[in-house]
């Protein structure tokens, strides 16, 4: 059973780097769109192969999700032996519960779509919620970029640095950064007003007045980071660094930070972003992390992943 890597259209740069780190090349495939907007996928022969389809489902989320399902189906119908979807950023993961009567649960629908297309296993990096694994009917490998991003900011973290969780949901993630960097954690109380606006009202913990490392799993519109940064600066913090595993390319997030003392936004290449020279966004590649997991799942000798703290 040969290890093969297929790329969807959402992040061919990452997929190519992952294939290279697995000592293979991307499988030839054709992805096209019919005049009515339907996507179509066709892959080269993969009979008996162990196939890894790399496709983060960032914006446009629906196109990338359906394309992933079509690629999985194409591999399955092409008689590959096993199909693993590598979805470093898993769109719809924020819809993990019903906040209001009558709502759908998007995370469950997205997972069921992939399972029904024939996926055998999923690989996800810093999923918005650990519940995603429990919701999935196929096994899921949950990876984390926190040690990678913590290393990237280690030198910038002076003695007076505190780690800031911009909402309660980010508190566990902040504890993971705290364990990597031996720094204290404070938590911001956030209320979401709309898809793009949030209100940060109080800080629980001692900010100290030095630097704040605001951590989150993702930046979409930038509203959460903007509100947290304004609040901590109002409380005496002088400079801010942001670490987020996923920065959505369409969110316009960093434009909202322009009048704030945000020195750097450190993220991964889970999603493609146009990097502006001299801009604040700094990318660190997860290709080696993903490739090591693929090799382990394929059966190559390797270590088990470290358990999440
Ligand atoms: C929310 O629960 C997430 O962890 C992020 O804080 C949020 O989704 C970021 O979105 P935005 O950048 O639009 O505030």
PDB file of C-alpha atoms and ligand atoms in Angstrom:
ATOM      1  CA  UNK A   1       0.000   0.000   0.000  1.00  0.00           C
ATOM      2  CA  UNK A   2       1.798   3.179  -1.175  1.00  0.00           C
ATOM      3  CA  UNK A   3       1.491   6.515   0.581  1.00  0.00           C
ATOM      4  CA  UNK A   4      -0.068   9.074  -1.805  1.00  0.00           C
ATOM      5  CA  UNK A   5      -0.888  12.751  -1.198  1.00  0.00           C
ATOM      6  CA  UNK A   6      -3.729  14.478  -3.060  1.00  0.00           C
ATOM      7  CA  UNK A   7      -4.341  18.222  -2.842  1.00  0.00           C
ATOM      8  CA  UNK A   8      -7.614  20.074  -3.088  1.00  0.00           C
ATOM      9  CA  UNK A   9      -7.518  23.662  -4.319  1.00  0.00           C
ATOM     10  CA  UNK A  10      -7.650  25.423  -0.957  1.00  0.00           C
ATOM     11  CA  UNK A  11      -3.964  25.307   0.017  1.00  0.00           C
ATOM     12  CA  UNK A  12      -1.763  23.734  -2.642  1.00  0.00           C
ATOM     13  CA  UNK A  13       1.346  25.303  -1.078  1.00  0.00           C
ATOM     14  CA  UNK A  14       0.875  23.450   2.199  1.00  0.00           C
ATOM     15  CA  UNK A  15      -0.132  20.216   0.419  1.00  0.00           C
ATOM     16  CA  UNK A  16       3.019  20.361  -1.735  1.00  0.00           C
ATOM     17  CA  UNK A  17       5.200  20.919   1.343  1.00  0.00           C
ATOM     18  CA  UNK A  18       3.503  18.009   3.136  1.00  0.00           C
ATOM     19  CA  UNK A  19       4.037  15.725   0.127  1.00  0.00           C
ATOM     20  CA  UNK A  20       7.708  16.785  -0.021  1.00  0.00           C
ATOM     21  CA  UNK A  21       8.170  16.060   3.684  1.00  0.00           C
ATOM     22  CA  UNK A  22       6.653  12.594   3.049  1.00  0.00           C
ATOM     23  CA  UNK A  23       9.183  11.999   0.224  1.00  0.00           C
ATOM     24  CA  UNK A  24       6.478  11.885  -2.412  1.00  0.00           C
ATOM     25  CA  UNK A  25       4.854  14.125  -5.018  1.00  0.00           C
ATOM     26  CA  UNK A  26       1.289  15.323  -5.276  1.00  0.00           C
ATOM     27  CA  UNK A  27      -0.988  12.966  -7.193  1.00  0.00           C
ATOM     28  CA  UNK A  28      -2.280  14.396 -10.476  1.00  0.00           C
ATOM     29  CA  UNK A  29      -5.856  15.522 -10.190  1.00  0.00           C
ATOM     30  CA  UNK A  30      -8.264  17.710 -12.094  1.00  0.00           C
ATOM     31  CA  UNK A  31     -10.550  20.097 -10.261  1.00  0.00           C
ATOM     32  CA  UNK A  32     -13.019  22.106 -12.267  1.00  0.00           C
ATOM     33  CA  UNK A  33     -16.290  23.975 -12.027  1.00  0.00           C
ATOM     34  CA  UNK A  34     -19.304  23.427 -14.273  1.00  0.00           C
ATOM     35  CA  UNK A  35     -21.073  26.518 -15.666  1.00  0.00           C
ATOM     36  CA  UNK A  36     -23.790  26.148 -13.004  1.00  0.00           C
ATOM     37  CA  UNK A  37     -21.229  26.268 -10.183  1.00  0.00           C
ATOM     38  CA  UNK A  38     -20.991  22.537  -9.419  1.00  0.00           C
ATOM     39  CA  UNK A  39     -17.451  21.333  -8.590  1.00  0.00           C
ATOM     40  CA  UNK A  40     -15.982  18.220 -10.212  1.00  0.00           C
ATOM     41  CA  UNK A  41     -12.979  16.157  -9.089  1.00  0.00           C
ATOM     42  CA  UNK A  42     -10.959  13.537 -10.973  1.00  0.00           C
ATOM     43  CA  UNK A  43      -7.842  11.790  -9.620  1.00  0.00           C
ATOM     44  CA  UNK A  44      -5.132   9.654 -11.227  1.00  0.00           C
ATOM     45  CA  UNK A  45      -5.326   5.874 -10.565  1.00  0.00           C
ATOM     46  CA  UNK A  46      -4.847   5.067  -6.853  1.00  0.00           C
ATOM     47  CA  UNK A  47      -5.683   1.339  -6.744  1.00  0.00           C
ATOM     48  CA  UNK A  48      -4.671  -0.162  -3.393  1.00  0.00           C
ATOM     49  CA  UNK A  49      -3.038   3.062  -2.164  1.00  0.00           C
ATOM     50  CA  UNK A  50      -3.082   4.770   1.239  1.00  0.00           C
ATOM     51  CA  UNK A  51      -4.333   8.221   0.233  1.00  0.00           C
ATOM     52  CA  UNK A  52      -4.141  11.465   2.225  1.00  0.00           C
ATOM     53  CA  UNK A  53      -6.262  14.305   0.830  1.00  0.00           C
ATOM     54  CA  UNK A  54      -5.021  17.690   2.081  1.00  0.00           C
ATOM     55  CA  UNK A  55      -7.757  20.306   2.082  1.00  0.00           C
ATOM     56  CA  UNK A  56      -8.327  22.879   4.837  1.00  0.00           C
ATOM     57  CA  UNK A  57     -11.927  24.056   4.603  1.00  0.00           C
ATOM     58  CA  UNK A  58     -11.372  27.789   4.934  1.00  0.00           C
ATOM     59  CA  UNK A  59     -13.203  30.416   2.855  1.00  0.00           C
ATOM     60  CA  UNK A  60     -15.040  29.833   0.603  1.00  0.00           C
ATOM     61  CA  UNK A  61     -15.932  27.152   3.155  1.00  0.00           C
ATOM     62  CA  UNK A  62     -18.779  25.494   1.268  1.00  0.00           C
ATOM     63  CA  UNK A  63     -16.821  25.161  -1.997  1.00  0.00           C
ATOM     64  CA  UNK A  64     -13.821  23.718  -0.199  1.00  0.00           C
ATOM     65  CA  UNK A  65     -15.913  21.321   1.860  1.00  0.00           C
ATOM     66  CA  UNK A  66     -17.831  19.922  -1.112  1.00  0.00           C
ATOM     67  CA  UNK A  67     -14.599  19.693  -3.124  1.00  0.00           C
ATOM     68  CA  UNK A  68     -13.055  17.653  -0.299  1.00  0.00           C
ATOM     69  CA  UNK A  69     -16.061  15.310  -0.256  1.00  0.00           C
ATOM     70  CA  UNK A  70     -15.813  14.899  -4.055  1.00  0.00           C
ATOM     71  CA  UNK A  71     -12.078  14.136  -3.836  1.00  0.00           C
ATOM     72  CA  UNK A  72     -12.681  11.524  -1.117  1.00  0.00           C
ATOM     73  CA  UNK A  73     -15.395   9.958  -3.278  1.00  0.00           C
ATOM     74  CA  UNK A  74     -13.110   9.959  -6.343  1.00  0.00           C
ATOM     75  CA  UNK A  75     -10.323   8.208  -4.369  1.00  0.00           C
ATOM     76  CA  UNK A  76     -12.767   5.691  -2.934  1.00  0.00           C
ATOM     77  CA  UNK A  77     -14.265   4.898  -6.362  1.00  0.00           C
ATOM     78  CA  UNK A  78     -10.724   4.641  -7.730  1.00  0.00           C
ATOM     79  CA  UNK A  79     -10.289   1.689  -5.311  1.00  0.00           C
ATOM     80  CA  UNK A  80      -7.739   3.252  -3.008  1.00  0.00           C
ATOM     81  CA  UNK A  81      -7.298   1.116   0.072  1.00  0.00           C
ATOM     82  CA  UNK A  82      -7.717   3.881   2.663  1.00  0.00           C
ATOM     83  CA  UNK A  83      -8.603   7.579   2.441  1.00  0.00           C
ATOM     84  CA  UNK A  84      -7.630  10.073   5.152  1.00  0.00           C
ATOM     85  CA  UNK A  85      -8.830  13.673   4.934  1.00  0.00           C
ATOM     86  CA  UNK A  86      -6.204  16.082   6.277  1.00  0.00           C
ATOM     87  CA  UNK A  87      -8.208  19.175   7.189  1.00  0.00           C
ATOM     88  CA  UNK A  88      -5.807  21.412   9.152  1.00  0.00           C
ATOM     89  CA  UNK A  89      -8.497  24.102   9.519  1.00  0.00           C
ATOM     90  CA  UNK A  90     -11.940  22.512   9.857  1.00  0.00           C
ATOM     91  CA  UNK A  91     -14.665  24.965   8.795  1.00  0.00           C
ATOM     92  CA  UNK A  92     -18.042  24.702  10.556  1.00  0.00           C
ATOM     93  CA  UNK A  93     -16.333  23.566  13.795  1.00  0.00           C
ATOM     94  CA  UNK A  94     -17.702  26.678  15.555  1.00  0.00           C
ATOM     95  CA  UNK A  95     -21.219  25.364  14.952  1.00  0.00           C
ATOM     96  CA  UNK A  96     -20.821  22.655  17.575  1.00  0.00           C
ATOM     97  CA  UNK A  97     -24.014  23.240  19.553  1.00  0.00           C
ATOM     98  CA  UNK A  98     -27.426  24.867  19.316  1.00  0.00           C
ATOM     99  CA  UNK A  99     -27.301  28.287  20.936  1.00  0.00           C
ATOM    100  CA  UNK A 100     -30.852  29.104  19.863  1.00  0.00           C
ATOM    101  CA  UNK A 101     -33.953  26.942  19.325  1.00  0.00           C
ATOM    102  CA  UNK A 102     -34.400  25.842  15.721  1.00  0.00           C
ATOM    103  CA  UNK A 103     -30.678  26.040  14.833  1.00  0.00           C
ATOM    104  CA  UNK A 104     -28.713  23.400  12.937  1.00  0.00           C
ATOM    105  CA  UNK A 105     -25.392  21.922  14.121  1.00  0.00           C
ATOM    106  CA  UNK A 106     -23.070  22.627  11.200  1.00  0.00           C
ATOM    107  CA  UNK A 107     -20.092  20.699  12.597  1.00  0.00           C
ATOM    108  CA  UNK A 108     -22.088  17.464  12.673  1.00  0.00           C
ATOM    109  CA  UNK A 109     -23.414  18.010   9.137  1.00  0.00           C
ATOM    110  CA  UNK A 110     -19.888  18.669   7.771  1.00  0.00           C
ATOM    111  CA  UNK A 111     -18.508  15.562   9.524  1.00  0.00           C
ATOM    112  CA  UNK A 112     -21.371  13.370   8.284  1.00  0.00           C
ATOM    113  CA  UNK A 113     -20.875  14.641   4.731  1.00  0.00           C
ATOM    114  CA  UNK A 114     -17.227  13.510   4.757  1.00  0.00           C
ATOM    115  CA  UNK A 115     -18.054  10.192   6.404  1.00  0.00           C
ATOM    116  CA  UNK A 116     -20.761   9.466   3.838  1.00  0.00           C
ATOM    117  CA  UNK A 117     -18.312  10.298   1.017  1.00  0.00           C
ATOM    118  CA  UNK A 118     -16.199   7.413   2.347  1.00  0.00           C
ATOM    119  CA  UNK A 119     -13.431   8.972   4.430  1.00  0.00           C
ATOM    120  CA  UNK A 120     -11.730   6.505   6.813  1.00  0.00           C
ATOM    121  CA  UNK A 121     -10.005   8.977   9.121  1.00  0.00           C
ATOM    122  CA  UNK A 122      -9.618  12.724   9.680  1.00  0.00           C
ATOM    123  CA  UNK A 123      -6.578  14.782  10.701  1.00  0.00           C
ATOM    124  CA  UNK A 124      -7.342  18.232  12.150  1.00  0.00           C
ATOM    125  CA  UNK A 125      -5.058  20.876  13.679  1.00  0.00           C
ATOM    126  CA  UNK A 126      -6.303  22.877  16.690  1.00  0.00           C
ATOM    127  CA  UNK A 127      -9.974  22.248  16.031  1.00  0.00           C
ATOM    128  CA  UNK A 128     -12.174  24.960  17.487  1.00  0.00           C
ATOM    129  CA  UNK A 129     -13.601  22.427  19.936  1.00  0.00           C
ATOM    130  CA  UNK A 130     -12.436  19.021  21.190  1.00  0.00           C
ATOM    131  CA  UNK A 131     -16.095  17.971  20.832  1.00  0.00           C
ATOM    132  CA  UNK A 132     -15.430  17.648  17.105  1.00  0.00           C
ATOM    133  CA  UNK A 133     -13.677  14.332  17.684  1.00  0.00           C
ATOM    134  CA  UNK A 134     -16.595  12.985  19.702  1.00  0.00           C
ATOM    135  CA  UNK A 135     -19.057  14.110  17.002  1.00  0.00           C
ATOM    136  CA  UNK A 136     -17.172  12.296  14.259  1.00  0.00           C
ATOM    137  CA  UNK A 137     -18.226   8.790  13.267  1.00  0.00           C
ATOM    138  CA  UNK A 138     -14.722   8.118  11.889  1.00  0.00           C
ATOM    139  CA  UNK A 139     -11.492   8.278  13.936  1.00  0.00           C
ATOM    140  CA  UNK A 140      -9.896  11.712  14.164  1.00  0.00           C
ATOM    141  CA  UNK A 141      -6.294  12.732  14.894  1.00  0.00           C
ATOM    142  CA  UNK A 142      -6.275  16.046  16.743  1.00  0.00           C
ATOM    143  CA  UNK A 143      -2.942  17.833  16.254  1.00  0.00           C
ATOM    144  CA  UNK A 144      -1.829  21.068  17.842  1.00  0.00           C
ATOM    145  CA  UNK A 145       0.379  23.886  16.582  1.00  0.00           C
ATOM    146  CA  UNK A 146       0.707  25.402  20.076  1.00  0.00           C
ATOM    147  CA  UNK A 147       4.313  24.208  20.750  1.00  0.00           C
ATOM    148  CA  UNK A 148       5.366  25.512  17.303  1.00  0.00           C
ATOM    149  CA  UNK A 149       3.770  28.939  17.864  1.00  0.00           C
ATOM    150  CA  UNK A 150       4.966  29.128  21.478  1.00  0.00           C
ATOM    151  CA  UNK A 151       8.541  28.592  20.248  1.00  0.00           C
ATOM    152  CA  UNK A 152       8.030  31.357  17.673  1.00  0.00           C
ATOM    153  CA  UNK A 153       7.116  33.922  20.352  1.00  0.00           C
ATOM    154  CA  UNK A 154       9.395  32.651  23.151  1.00  0.00           C
ATOM    155  CA  UNK A 155      12.083  35.317  22.631  1.00  0.00           C
ATOM    156  CA  UNK A 156       9.509  38.131  22.607  1.00  0.00           C
ATOM    157  CA  UNK A 157       7.999  37.025  25.924  1.00  0.00           C
ATOM    158  CA  UNK A 158       9.648  39.184  28.538  1.00  0.00           C
ATOM    159  CA  UNK A 159       9.293  38.707  32.256  1.00  0.00           C
ATOM    160  CA  UNK A 160       6.242  40.990  32.408  1.00  0.00           C
ATOM    161  CA  UNK A 161       4.308  39.023  29.779  1.00  0.00           C
ATOM    162  CA  UNK A 162       0.922  37.521  30.523  1.00  0.00           C
ATOM    163  CA  UNK A 163      -1.037  35.158  28.317  1.00  0.00           C
ATOM    164  CA  UNK A 164      -4.521  36.416  27.547  1.00  0.00           C
ATOM    165  CA  UNK A 165      -7.433  34.162  26.649  1.00  0.00           C
ATOM    166  CA  UNK A 166      -9.767  36.526  24.707  1.00  0.00           C
ATOM    167  CA  UNK A 167     -12.811  34.560  25.825  1.00  0.00           C
ATOM    168  CA  UNK A 168     -13.683  31.687  28.144  1.00  0.00           C
ATOM    169  CA  UNK A 169     -13.538  29.215  25.272  1.00  0.00           C
ATOM    170  CA  UNK A 170      -9.832  29.998  24.759  1.00  0.00           C
ATOM    171  CA  UNK A 171      -8.896  29.398  28.428  1.00  0.00           C
ATOM    172  CA  UNK A 172      -7.705  25.804  27.904  1.00  0.00           C
ATOM    173  CA  UNK A 173      -5.659  26.845  24.883  1.00  0.00           C
ATOM    174  CA  UNK A 174      -4.126  29.649  26.984  1.00  0.00           C
ATOM    175  CA  UNK A 175      -3.191  27.075  29.643  1.00  0.00           C
ATOM    176  CA  UNK A 176      -1.405  25.060  26.960  1.00  0.00           C
ATOM    177  CA  UNK A 177       0.641  28.164  25.946  1.00  0.00           C
ATOM    178  CA  UNK A 178       1.252  28.854  29.656  1.00  0.00           C
ATOM    179  CA  UNK A 179       2.654  25.342  30.109  1.00  0.00           C
ATOM    180  CA  UNK A 180       4.981  25.833  27.119  1.00  0.00           C
ATOM    181  CA  UNK A 181       6.162  29.318  28.160  1.00  0.00           C
ATOM    182  CA  UNK A 182       5.855  29.237  31.981  1.00  0.00           C
ATOM    183  CA  UNK A 183       3.762  32.419  32.044  1.00  0.00           C
ATOM    184  CA  UNK A 184       0.572  33.360  33.915  1.00  0.00           C
ATOM    185  CA  UNK A 185      -2.869  33.437  32.276  1.00  0.00           C
ATOM    186  CA  UNK A 186      -5.667  35.995  32.420  1.00  0.00           C
ATOM    187  CA  UNK A 187      -9.100  35.564  30.853  1.00  0.00           C
ATOM    188  CA  UNK A 188     -11.246  38.214  29.134  1.00  0.00           C
ATOM    189  CA  UNK A 189     -15.003  38.079  29.452  1.00  0.00           C
ATOM    190  CA  UNK A 190     -16.428  38.402  25.930  1.00  0.00           C
ATOM    191  CA  UNK A 191     -19.943  38.769  24.627  1.00  0.00           C
ATOM    192  CA  UNK A 192     -20.683  38.269  20.910  1.00  0.00           C
ATOM    193  CA  UNK A 193     -22.989  40.969  19.521  1.00  0.00           C
ATOM    194  CA  UNK A 194     -23.005  39.846  15.863  1.00  0.00           C
ATOM    195  CA  UNK A 195     -20.900  37.817  13.413  1.00  0.00           C
ATOM    196  CA  UNK A 196     -18.240  40.535  13.360  1.00  0.00           C
ATOM    197  CA  UNK A 197     -18.723  42.519  16.584  1.00  0.00           C
ATOM    198  CA  UNK A 198     -17.923  41.439  20.123  1.00  0.00           C
ATOM    199  CA  UNK A 199     -17.772  43.246  23.443  1.00  0.00           C
ATOM    200  CA  UNK A 200     -14.937  42.529  25.886  1.00  0.00           C
ATOM    201  CA  UNK A 201     -16.066  43.693  29.299  1.00  0.00           C
ATOM    202  CA  UNK A 202     -13.756  42.500  32.082  1.00  0.00           C
ATOM    203  CA  UNK A 203     -10.364  40.904  32.643  1.00  0.00           C
ATOM    204  CA  UNK A 204     -10.093  38.131  35.218  1.00  0.00           C
ATOM    205  CA  UNK A 205      -6.519  38.102  36.571  1.00  0.00           C
ATOM    206  CA  UNK A 206      -3.543  40.440  36.928  1.00  0.00           C
ATOM    207  CA  UNK A 207      -2.295  41.972  33.654  1.00  0.00           C
ATOM    208  CA  UNK A 208       0.846  43.484  35.129  1.00  0.00           C
ATOM    209  CA  UNK A 209       1.217  46.337  32.587  1.00  0.00           C
ATOM    210  CA  UNK A 210       3.874  44.778  30.336  1.00  0.00           C
ATOM    211  CA  UNK A 211       3.220  42.712  27.249  1.00  0.00           C
ATOM    212  CA  UNK A 212       0.157  40.599  26.511  1.00  0.00           C
ATOM    213  CA  UNK A 213       0.288  37.445  24.389  1.00  0.00           C
ATOM    214  CA  UNK A 214      -3.305  37.049  23.194  1.00  0.00           C
ATOM    215  CA  UNK A 215      -3.957  33.479  22.043  1.00  0.00           C
ATOM    216  CA  UNK A 216      -6.876  31.987  20.144  1.00  0.00           C
ATOM    217  CA  UNK A 217      -7.529  29.041  17.878  1.00  0.00           C
ATOM    218  CA  UNK A 218      -8.525  31.329  14.993  1.00  0.00           C
ATOM    219  CA  UNK A 219      -8.890  34.884  13.746  1.00  0.00           C
ATOM    220  CA  UNK A 220     -11.821  35.437  11.412  1.00  0.00           C
ATOM    221  CA  UNK A 221     -13.124  39.015  11.319  1.00  0.00           C
ATOM    222  CA  UNK A 222     -10.579  40.041  13.960  1.00  0.00           C
ATOM    223  CA  UNK A 223     -13.357  41.289  16.256  1.00  0.00           C
ATOM    224  CA  UNK A 224     -12.349  39.044  19.169  1.00  0.00           C
ATOM    225  CA  UNK A 225      -8.666  40.026  19.093  1.00  0.00           C
ATOM    226  CA  UNK A 226      -9.480  43.714  18.562  1.00  0.00           C
ATOM    227  CA  UNK A 227     -11.819  43.818  21.567  1.00  0.00           C
ATOM    228  CA  UNK A 228      -9.392  41.923  23.828  1.00  0.00           C
ATOM    229  CA  UNK A 229      -6.420  44.066  22.751  1.00  0.00           C
ATOM    230  CA  UNK A 230      -8.336  47.322  23.394  1.00  0.00           C
ATOM    231  CA  UNK A 231      -9.408  46.124  26.817  1.00  0.00           C
ATOM    232  CA  UNK A 232      -5.957  44.995  27.969  1.00  0.00           C
ATOM    233  CA  UNK A 233      -4.382  48.216  26.634  1.00  0.00           C
ATOM    234  CA  UNK A 234      -7.009  50.223  28.577  1.00  0.00           C
ATOM    235  CA  UNK A 235      -5.744  48.290  31.621  1.00  0.00           C
ATOM    236  CA  UNK A 236      -2.100  49.354  31.123  1.00  0.00           C
ATOM    237  CA  UNK A 237      -0.661  46.736  28.738  1.00  0.00           C
ATOM    238  CA  UNK A 238       1.886  48.452  26.485  1.00  0.00           C
ATOM    239  CA  UNK A 239       2.377  45.944  23.667  1.00  0.00           C
ATOM    240  CA  UNK A 240       0.542  42.939  22.282  1.00  0.00           C
ATOM    241  CA  UNK A 241       1.559  39.834  20.349  1.00  0.00           C
ATOM    242  CA  UNK A 242      -1.141  37.548  18.941  1.00  0.00           C
ATOM    243  CA  UNK A 243      -0.763  33.798  18.418  1.00  0.00           C
ATOM    244  CA  UNK A 244      -3.563  32.029  16.536  1.00  0.00           C
ATOM    245  CA  UNK A 245      -3.376  28.662  14.802  1.00  0.00           C
ATOM    246  CA  UNK A 246      -5.583  29.756  11.919  1.00  0.00           C
ATOM    247  CA  UNK A 247      -5.978  33.217  10.377  1.00  0.00           C
ATOM    248  CA  UNK A 248      -8.798  33.237   7.849  1.00  0.00           C
ATOM    249  CA  UNK A 249      -7.708  34.932   4.637  1.00  0.00           C
ATOM    250  CA  UNK A 250     -10.983  36.698   3.936  1.00  0.00           C
ATOM    251  CA  UNK A 251     -11.694  38.092   7.358  1.00  0.00           C
ATOM    252  CA  UNK A 252      -9.852  41.398   6.982  1.00  0.00           C
ATOM    253  CA  UNK A 253      -8.774  40.820  10.583  1.00  0.00           C
ATOM    254  CA  UNK A 254      -5.405  42.563  10.626  1.00  0.00           C
ATOM    255  CA  UNK A 255      -6.884  45.784   9.149  1.00  0.00           C
ATOM    256  CA  UNK A 256      -8.796  46.139  12.420  1.00  0.00           C
ATOM    257  CA  UNK A 257      -5.560  46.116  14.426  1.00  0.00           C
ATOM    258  CA  UNK A 258      -3.951  49.134  12.759  1.00  0.00           C
ATOM    259  CA  UNK A 259      -4.422  51.621  15.601  1.00  0.00           C
ATOM    260  CA  UNK A 260      -3.521  49.046  18.266  1.00  0.00           C
ATOM    261  CA  UNK A 261      -0.009  48.284  19.605  1.00  0.00           C
ATOM    262  CA  UNK A 262      -0.035  44.784  18.064  1.00  0.00           C
ATOM    263  CA  UNK A 263       3.564  43.955  17.185  1.00  0.00           C
ATOM    264  CA  UNK A 264       3.059  40.578  15.519  1.00  0.00           C
ATOM    265  CA  UNK A 265       0.330  38.122  14.589  1.00  0.00           C
ATOM    266  CA  UNK A 266       1.977  34.707  14.658  1.00  0.00           C
ATOM    267  CA  UNK A 267       0.092  31.944  12.852  1.00  0.00           C
ATOM    268  CA  UNK A 268       0.505  28.796  10.754  1.00  0.00           C
ATOM    269  CA  UNK A 269       0.182  28.125   7.034  1.00  0.00           C
ATOM    270  CA  UNK A 270      -2.987  26.066   7.612  1.00  0.00           C
ATOM    271  CA  UNK A 271      -4.700  28.585   5.323  1.00  0.00           C
ATOM    272  CA  UNK A 272      -3.117  30.688   2.595  1.00  0.00           C
ATOM    273  CA  UNK A 273      -2.728  34.411   3.323  1.00  0.00           C
ATOM    274  CA  UNK A 274      -1.271  37.047   1.075  1.00  0.00           C
ATOM    275  CA  UNK A 275       1.713  38.060   3.229  1.00  0.00           C
ATOM    276  CA  UNK A 276       2.351  41.810   3.042  1.00  0.00           C
ATOM    277  CA  UNK A 277       6.079  42.654   3.342  1.00  0.00           C
ATOM    278  CA  UNK A 278       6.522  44.541   6.609  1.00  0.00           C
ATOM    279  CA  UNK A 279       3.022  43.437   7.684  1.00  0.00           C
ATOM    280  CA  UNK A 280       2.264  42.012  11.107  1.00  0.00           C
ATOM    281  CA  UNK A 281       1.319  38.465  10.014  1.00  0.00           C
ATOM    282  CA  UNK A 282       4.103  35.914  10.456  1.00  0.00           C
ATOM    283  CA  UNK A 283       3.595  32.334   9.213  1.00  0.00           C
ATOM    284  CA  UNK A 284       5.136  29.168  10.643  1.00  0.00           C
ATOM    285  CA  UNK A 285       4.666  25.985   8.659  1.00  0.00           C
ATOM    286  CA  UNK A 286       2.800  22.967   9.993  1.00  0.00           C
ATOM    287  CA  UNK A 287       3.982  20.858   7.041  1.00  0.00           C
ATOM    288  CA  UNK A 288       6.428  18.816   9.172  1.00  0.00           C
ATOM    289  CA  UNK A 289       3.846  18.283  11.930  1.00  0.00           C
ATOM    290  CA  UNK A 290       1.268  17.055   9.399  1.00  0.00           C
ATOM    291  CA  UNK A 291       3.812  14.954   7.480  1.00  0.00           C
ATOM    292  CA  UNK A 292       5.004  13.229  10.672  1.00  0.00           C
ATOM    293  CA  UNK A 293       1.384  12.307  11.432  1.00  0.00           C
ATOM    294  CA  UNK A 294       0.786  11.011   7.904  1.00  0.00           C
ATOM    295  CA  UNK A 295       3.903   8.854   8.091  1.00  0.00           C
ATOM    296  CA  UNK A 296       2.837   7.495  11.476  1.00  0.00           C
ATOM    297  CA  UNK A 297      -0.679   6.700  10.238  1.00  0.00           C
ATOM    298  CA  UNK A 298       0.778   5.060   7.152  1.00  0.00           C
ATOM    299  CA  UNK A 299       2.666   2.734   9.424  1.00  0.00           C
ATOM    300  CA  UNK A 300       6.141   4.212   9.156  1.00  0.00           C
ATOM    301  CA  UNK A 301       8.088   4.024  12.422  1.00  0.00           C
ATOM    302  CA  UNK A 302       7.443   7.093  14.542  1.00  0.00           C
ATOM    303  CA  UNK A 303       6.416   8.354  17.904  1.00  0.00           C
ATOM    304  CA  UNK A 304       2.910   8.681  19.255  1.00  0.00           C
ATOM    305  CA  UNK A 305       1.749  12.293  19.448  1.00  0.00           C
ATOM    306  CA  UNK A 306       2.149  14.013  22.797  1.00  0.00           C
ATOM    307  CA  UNK A 307      -1.140  14.008  24.740  1.00  0.00           C
ATOM    308  CA  UNK A 308      -2.852  17.389  25.005  1.00  0.00           C
ATOM    309  CA  UNK A 309      -2.328  18.916  28.463  1.00  0.00           C
TER     310      UNK A 309
HETATM  311  C1  LIG B   1     -14.608  31.890  19.096  1.00  0.00           C
HETATM  312  O1  LIG B   1     -15.142  31.219  19.882  1.00  0.00           O
HETATM  313  C2  LIG B   1     -13.266  31.588  18.466  1.00  0.00           C
HETATM  314  O2  LIG B   1     -12.374  30.950  19.341  1.00  0.00           O
HETATM  315  C3  LIG B   1     -12.649  32.857  17.980  1.00  0.00           C
HETATM  316  O3  LIG B   1     -12.435  33.700  19.091  1.00  0.00           O
HETATM  317  C4  LIG B   1     -13.543  33.571  17.027  1.00  0.00           C
HETATM  318  O4  LIG B   1     -14.182  32.672  16.184  1.00  0.00           O
HETATM  319  C5  LIG B   1     -12.757  34.565  16.218  1.00  0.00           C
HETATM  320  O5  LIG B   1     -13.631  35.199  15.345  1.00  0.00           O
HETATM  321  P1  LIG B   1     -13.494  36.744  15.041  1.00  0.00           P
HETATM  322  O6  LIG B   1     -12.074  37.000  14.605  1.00  0.00           O
HETATM  323  O7  LIG B   1     -14.489  36.986  13.940  1.00  0.00           O
HETATM  324  O8  LIG B   1     -13.862  37.477  16.294  1.00  0.00           O
END
